[in-house]
């Protein structure tokens, strides 16, 4: 396999100029460099940015004084020669100038800002933390009896970086087809609203959607417990798991105790339940507790301190925590590996950090001279079609991860066919349910797809799937590693028969793992990646309210698939992508690795709601007499950025949400309709469009039925038991 298609060089040949100083732009550039693009980090001569070495690793460096006429000429010519330019125009004037100026027609400009270029908040240069306040991320994180909590790692910046990479790769596929680039308007707020997927259903049934600490709002046992030498997560909510846990704890009388006999009873009596489990865990080391619980097949894991992830066996095995030298200080620092990994790819061992301005000669050579022959454009010409029209995706996935990736691929125009077992995706029965028994979270997770029910234990249904695969470009799956191989549909079998298919597998610890077969849930992965340790509440590591590990797994599956399609279309071979949620989550904590994390905003009570204020809080004594709007304005007058802390319901009703098209009602093919999320992938010439929600289980679209020789339906089919 060539280096181009071994997974680390999927973007070889692309030239990227990174000017934006927001972390989302920096992290997006780093991902592109990891995938083989030539990325030039444009640095300000006024002085290095914080965490300069982390930002520059694996990139080229060019120093520019934007006030110097000669430097401006060099910069603009380099920009004109680039395939992709990364900006954050709400952070500085230079980025805004480049966003608005005439550009080469073939160029892709990606602007990563707090709120995007539309809506009442457009141009507001809020930090990640204040966007967390405005997008209800803070209000859904922390203890239920405590204040809203800002995540210790900048997860919204990092998710925006991955979505930004996905949008760029979609734009490159358009450019391959048309020769025309476009502008991309990525907003942290849009990403934050999309991250509320599991909370929105609660609002729709008039339940309060807020913090649950380390518990699950509807399941128990599900919590973090203190062992003799650390913290342990145990997630065993089913009756079978509860019975096994009681056996391990040697508490047989608890199994059928009235307070714990049913799942609902365990949730109603969760304080008492957690007291029993916590007392047992407290007498064990973390390792012994995990050993005993894991032997019963109950999802569990340690909550690793951030300093421990460099030695976490699976992260070491997969090359996710690397070491580099800062050429300015000589100090060693930790930098992340690449979560977008293909089977057969070499694990990276180093990413050099360039000296400042080390690549001026290379940049001057690349910039060339302005001949005036390049066609230039301004604004956003609407191109026909969507980026992935003509691409077929086969989704074999459950719950959040693969469905997230595929609903975005569907919004980009792909024909996504979701394959479900006769019992359906487990999200179809996850509460809260509509009056007719249909699940809100399923509709939110599965827009822009067609469905088919196949029992892959049946020969006829296996043959139907092979027929579908013969027409497909991508397989996206997030089942337990090895499950599809046992049924004859693993990556090796599929790619041997159809070599052009990109096969993307996303799971907790990866196919190439030291934990084969280990069950993985979002909370367990948050604990085993350092994500929980990044957020502390009164000394207790705290999970993010949003399902960051599930979401990052889906987002990296999305971005990796689009990068693999680009590589395939430009002369590479199709790959099997091996995405591990643990890798993705650890990558997202990188800003905390080298001791540079800043202080969170201070939370102040105004007369009508809580407000987050950055920096000096000398105005606090009068806060309670002011409304949130007045307090934000007063803080602004004192040079302090501030934002109200909104609830999920507030966000759903926010004019910015409406202006960005982040919630919309769409039809289903069986004459129903659902409220769904709009896509955060804002390509301005070939927009992603959310057009439909999935019908009921068993509904077969007419066109798909005709293609496969199956009966079509306008009402749900009667399915096999």
PDB file of C-alpha atoms in Angstrom, residues 120-240:
ATOM      1  CA  UNK A 120     -28.284  38.678  15.423  1.00  0.00           C
ATOM      2  CA  UNK A 121     -25.040  37.400  17.002  1.00  0.00           C
ATOM      3  CA  UNK A 122     -23.011  37.415  13.768  1.00  0.00           C
ATOM      4  CA  UNK A 123     -19.523  38.784  14.336  1.00  0.00           C
ATOM      5  CA  UNK A 124     -19.656  38.598  18.151  1.00  0.00           C
ATOM      6  CA  UNK A 125     -16.186  37.428  19.119  1.00  0.00           C
ATOM      7  CA  UNK A 126     -17.091  35.266  22.095  1.00  0.00           C
ATOM      8  CA  UNK A 127     -14.687  32.731  23.539  1.00  0.00           C
ATOM      9  CA  UNK A 128     -15.460  29.014  23.594  1.00  0.00           C
ATOM     10  CA  UNK A 129     -16.661  29.317  27.212  1.00  0.00           C
ATOM     11  CA  UNK A 130     -19.156  32.062  26.411  1.00  0.00           C
ATOM     12  CA  UNK A 131     -20.437  30.057  23.463  1.00  0.00           C
ATOM     13  CA  UNK A 132     -20.907  27.176  25.938  1.00  0.00           C
ATOM     14  CA  UNK A 133     -23.052  29.575  27.977  1.00  0.00           C
ATOM     15  CA  UNK A 134     -25.111  30.660  24.971  1.00  0.00           C
ATOM     16  CA  UNK A 135     -25.542  27.128  23.570  1.00  0.00           C
ATOM     17  CA  UNK A 136     -26.629  25.503  26.889  1.00  0.00           C
ATOM     18  CA  UNK A 137     -23.480  23.368  27.101  1.00  0.00           C
ATOM     19  CA  UNK A 138     -22.726  24.915  30.512  1.00  0.00           C
ATOM     20  CA  UNK A 139     -26.296  24.505  31.748  1.00  0.00           C
ATOM     21  CA  UNK A 140     -26.234  20.774  30.958  1.00  0.00           C
ATOM     22  CA  UNK A 141     -22.851  20.077  32.615  1.00  0.00           C
ATOM     23  CA  UNK A 142     -22.266  19.753  36.353  1.00  0.00           C
ATOM     24  CA  UNK A 143     -24.109  18.585  39.444  1.00  0.00           C
ATOM     25  CA  UNK A 144     -27.902  18.960  39.473  1.00  0.00           C
ATOM     26  CA  UNK A 145     -27.676  20.752  42.834  1.00  0.00           C
ATOM     27  CA  UNK A 146     -24.821  23.006  41.729  1.00  0.00           C
ATOM     28  CA  UNK A 147     -24.019  25.752  39.276  1.00  0.00           C
ATOM     29  CA  UNK A 148     -23.678  25.279  35.513  1.00  0.00           C
ATOM     30  CA  UNK A 149     -20.179  24.140  34.638  1.00  0.00           C
ATOM     31  CA  UNK A 150     -17.842  24.968  31.760  1.00  0.00           C
ATOM     32  CA  UNK A 151     -15.993  21.949  30.443  1.00  0.00           C
ATOM     33  CA  UNK A 152     -12.304  22.062  31.305  1.00  0.00           C
ATOM     34  CA  UNK A 153     -11.316  21.187  27.749  1.00  0.00           C
ATOM     35  CA  UNK A 154     -12.607  23.285  24.806  1.00  0.00           C
ATOM     36  CA  UNK A 155     -14.772  20.568  23.297  1.00  0.00           C
ATOM     37  CA  UNK A 156     -16.895  22.881  21.134  1.00  0.00           C
ATOM     38  CA  UNK A 157     -13.795  24.391  19.489  1.00  0.00           C
ATOM     39  CA  UNK A 158     -12.493  20.888  18.845  1.00  0.00           C
ATOM     40  CA  UNK A 159     -15.783  19.573  17.450  1.00  0.00           C
ATOM     41  CA  UNK A 160     -15.961  22.653  15.205  1.00  0.00           C
ATOM     42  CA  UNK A 161     -12.466  21.853  13.930  1.00  0.00           C
ATOM     43  CA  UNK A 162     -13.557  18.348  12.899  1.00  0.00           C
ATOM     44  CA  UNK A 163     -16.779  19.559  11.302  1.00  0.00           C
ATOM     45  CA  UNK A 164     -14.715  22.241   9.549  1.00  0.00           C
ATOM     46  CA  UNK A 165     -12.456  19.551   8.090  1.00  0.00           C
ATOM     47  CA  UNK A 166     -15.543  17.655   6.908  1.00  0.00           C
ATOM     48  CA  UNK A 167     -16.956  20.757   5.225  1.00  0.00           C
ATOM     49  CA  UNK A 168     -13.621  21.467   3.527  1.00  0.00           C
ATOM     50  CA  UNK A 169     -13.406  17.923   2.209  1.00  0.00           C
ATOM     51  CA  UNK A 170     -16.955  18.172   0.855  1.00  0.00           C
ATOM     52  CA  UNK A 171     -15.936  21.404  -0.906  1.00  0.00           C
ATOM     53  CA  UNK A 172     -12.874  19.703  -2.423  1.00  0.00           C
ATOM     54  CA  UNK A 173     -15.160  17.042  -3.924  1.00  0.00           C
ATOM     55  CA  UNK A 174     -17.259  19.814  -5.466  1.00  0.00           C
ATOM     56  CA  UNK A 175     -14.098  21.408  -6.833  1.00  0.00           C
ATOM     57  CA  UNK A 176     -13.001  18.121  -8.402  1.00  0.00           C
ATOM     58  CA  UNK A 177     -16.326  18.053 -10.248  1.00  0.00           C
ATOM     59  CA  UNK A 178     -16.663  21.732 -11.180  1.00  0.00           C
ATOM     60  CA  UNK A 179     -13.226  23.336 -10.839  1.00  0.00           C
ATOM     61  CA  UNK A 180     -14.796  25.887  -8.495  1.00  0.00           C
ATOM     62  CA  UNK A 181     -14.065  26.474  -4.807  1.00  0.00           C
ATOM     63  CA  UNK A 182     -16.305  28.211  -2.277  1.00  0.00           C
ATOM     64  CA  UNK A 183     -16.553  29.860   1.108  1.00  0.00           C
ATOM     65  CA  UNK A 184     -17.523  27.937   4.264  1.00  0.00           C
ATOM     66  CA  UNK A 185     -19.120  29.622   7.281  1.00  0.00           C
ATOM     67  CA  UNK A 186     -18.462  27.442  10.355  1.00  0.00           C
ATOM     68  CA  UNK A 187     -19.811  28.558  13.743  1.00  0.00           C
ATOM     69  CA  UNK A 188     -19.084  27.182  17.207  1.00  0.00           C
ATOM     70  CA  UNK A 189     -22.671  28.004  18.163  1.00  0.00           C
ATOM     71  CA  UNK A 190     -24.077  25.807  15.392  1.00  0.00           C
ATOM     72  CA  UNK A 191     -21.926  22.921  16.591  1.00  0.00           C
ATOM     73  CA  UNK A 192     -22.999  23.508  20.193  1.00  0.00           C
ATOM     74  CA  UNK A 193     -26.697  23.424  19.269  1.00  0.00           C
ATOM     75  CA  UNK A 194     -26.186  20.183  17.325  1.00  0.00           C
ATOM     76  CA  UNK A 195     -24.518  18.726  20.423  1.00  0.00           C
ATOM     77  CA  UNK A 196     -27.793  19.068  22.376  1.00  0.00           C
ATOM     78  CA  UNK A 197     -29.356  16.151  20.494  1.00  0.00           C
ATOM     79  CA  UNK A 198     -30.064  14.040  23.605  1.00  0.00           C
ATOM     80  CA  UNK A 199     -31.495  17.003  25.558  1.00  0.00           C
ATOM     81  CA  UNK A 200     -33.898  18.396  22.942  1.00  0.00           C
ATOM     82  CA  UNK A 201     -36.357  15.475  23.301  1.00  0.00           C
ATOM     83  CA  UNK A 202     -36.782  16.324  26.995  1.00  0.00           C
ATOM     84  CA  UNK A 203     -37.890  19.851  26.109  1.00  0.00           C
ATOM     85  CA  UNK A 204     -40.303  18.492  23.509  1.00  0.00           C
ATOM     86  CA  UNK A 205     -42.144  16.552  26.237  1.00  0.00           C
ATOM     87  CA  UNK A 206     -42.044  19.482  28.698  1.00  0.00           C
ATOM     88  CA  UNK A 207     -39.340  18.004  30.913  1.00  0.00           C
ATOM     89  CA  UNK A 208     -36.501  20.100  32.312  1.00  0.00           C
ATOM     90  CA  UNK A 209     -33.334  19.390  30.334  1.00  0.00           C
ATOM     91  CA  UNK A 210     -30.431  20.141  32.613  1.00  0.00           C
ATOM     92  CA  UNK A 211     -27.489  18.773  34.602  1.00  0.00           C
ATOM     93  CA  UNK A 212     -27.296  15.197  35.899  1.00  0.00           C
ATOM     94  CA  UNK A 213     -23.719  15.150  37.225  1.00  0.00           C
ATOM     95  CA  UNK A 214     -22.081  11.835  36.340  1.00  0.00           C
ATOM     96  CA  UNK A 215     -25.402  10.036  36.377  1.00  0.00           C
ATOM     97  CA  UNK A 216     -27.617   9.191  33.436  1.00  0.00           C
ATOM     98  CA  UNK A 217     -30.931  11.097  33.592  1.00  0.00           C
ATOM     99  CA  UNK A 218     -32.988   7.963  32.915  1.00  0.00           C
ATOM    100  CA  UNK A 219     -30.802   4.958  33.846  1.00  0.00           C
ATOM    101  CA  UNK A 220     -29.150   3.492  36.957  1.00  0.00           C
ATOM    102  CA  UNK A 221     -26.630   2.184  37.956  1.00  0.00           C
ATOM    103  CA  UNK A 222     -24.680   4.848  36.075  1.00  0.00           C
ATOM    104  CA  UNK A 223     -22.174   6.957  37.990  1.00  0.00           C
ATOM    105  CA  UNK A 224     -18.600   7.633  39.056  1.00  0.00           C
ATOM    106  CA  UNK A 225     -17.493   6.036  42.341  1.00  0.00           C
ATOM    107  CA  UNK A 226     -14.416   6.659  44.481  1.00  0.00           C
ATOM    108  CA  UNK A 227     -12.100   3.673  44.903  1.00  0.00           C
ATOM    109  CA  UNK A 228      -9.101   3.444  47.236  1.00  0.00           C
ATOM    110  CA  UNK A 229      -6.753   4.964  44.646  1.00  0.00           C
ATOM    111  CA  UNK A 230      -8.892   6.740  42.085  1.00  0.00           C
ATOM    112  CA  UNK A 231     -12.282   7.025  40.418  1.00  0.00           C
ATOM    113  CA  UNK A 232     -14.239   4.320  38.607  1.00  0.00           C
ATOM    114  CA  UNK A 233     -17.215   4.496  36.241  1.00  0.00           C
ATOM    115  CA  UNK A 234     -19.846   1.770  36.349  1.00  0.00           C
ATOM    116  CA  UNK A 235     -22.685   1.758  33.809  1.00  0.00           C
ATOM    117  CA  UNK A 236     -24.945  -1.256  34.347  1.00  0.00           C
ATOM    118  CA  UNK A 237     -28.601  -0.195  34.032  1.00  0.00           C
ATOM    119  CA  UNK A 238     -30.312  -3.346  32.737  1.00  0.00           C
ATOM    120  CA  UNK A 239     -31.917  -5.941  34.989  1.00  0.00           C
ATOM    121  CA  UNK A 240     -29.336  -8.525  33.907  1.00  0.00           C
TER     122      UNK A 240
END
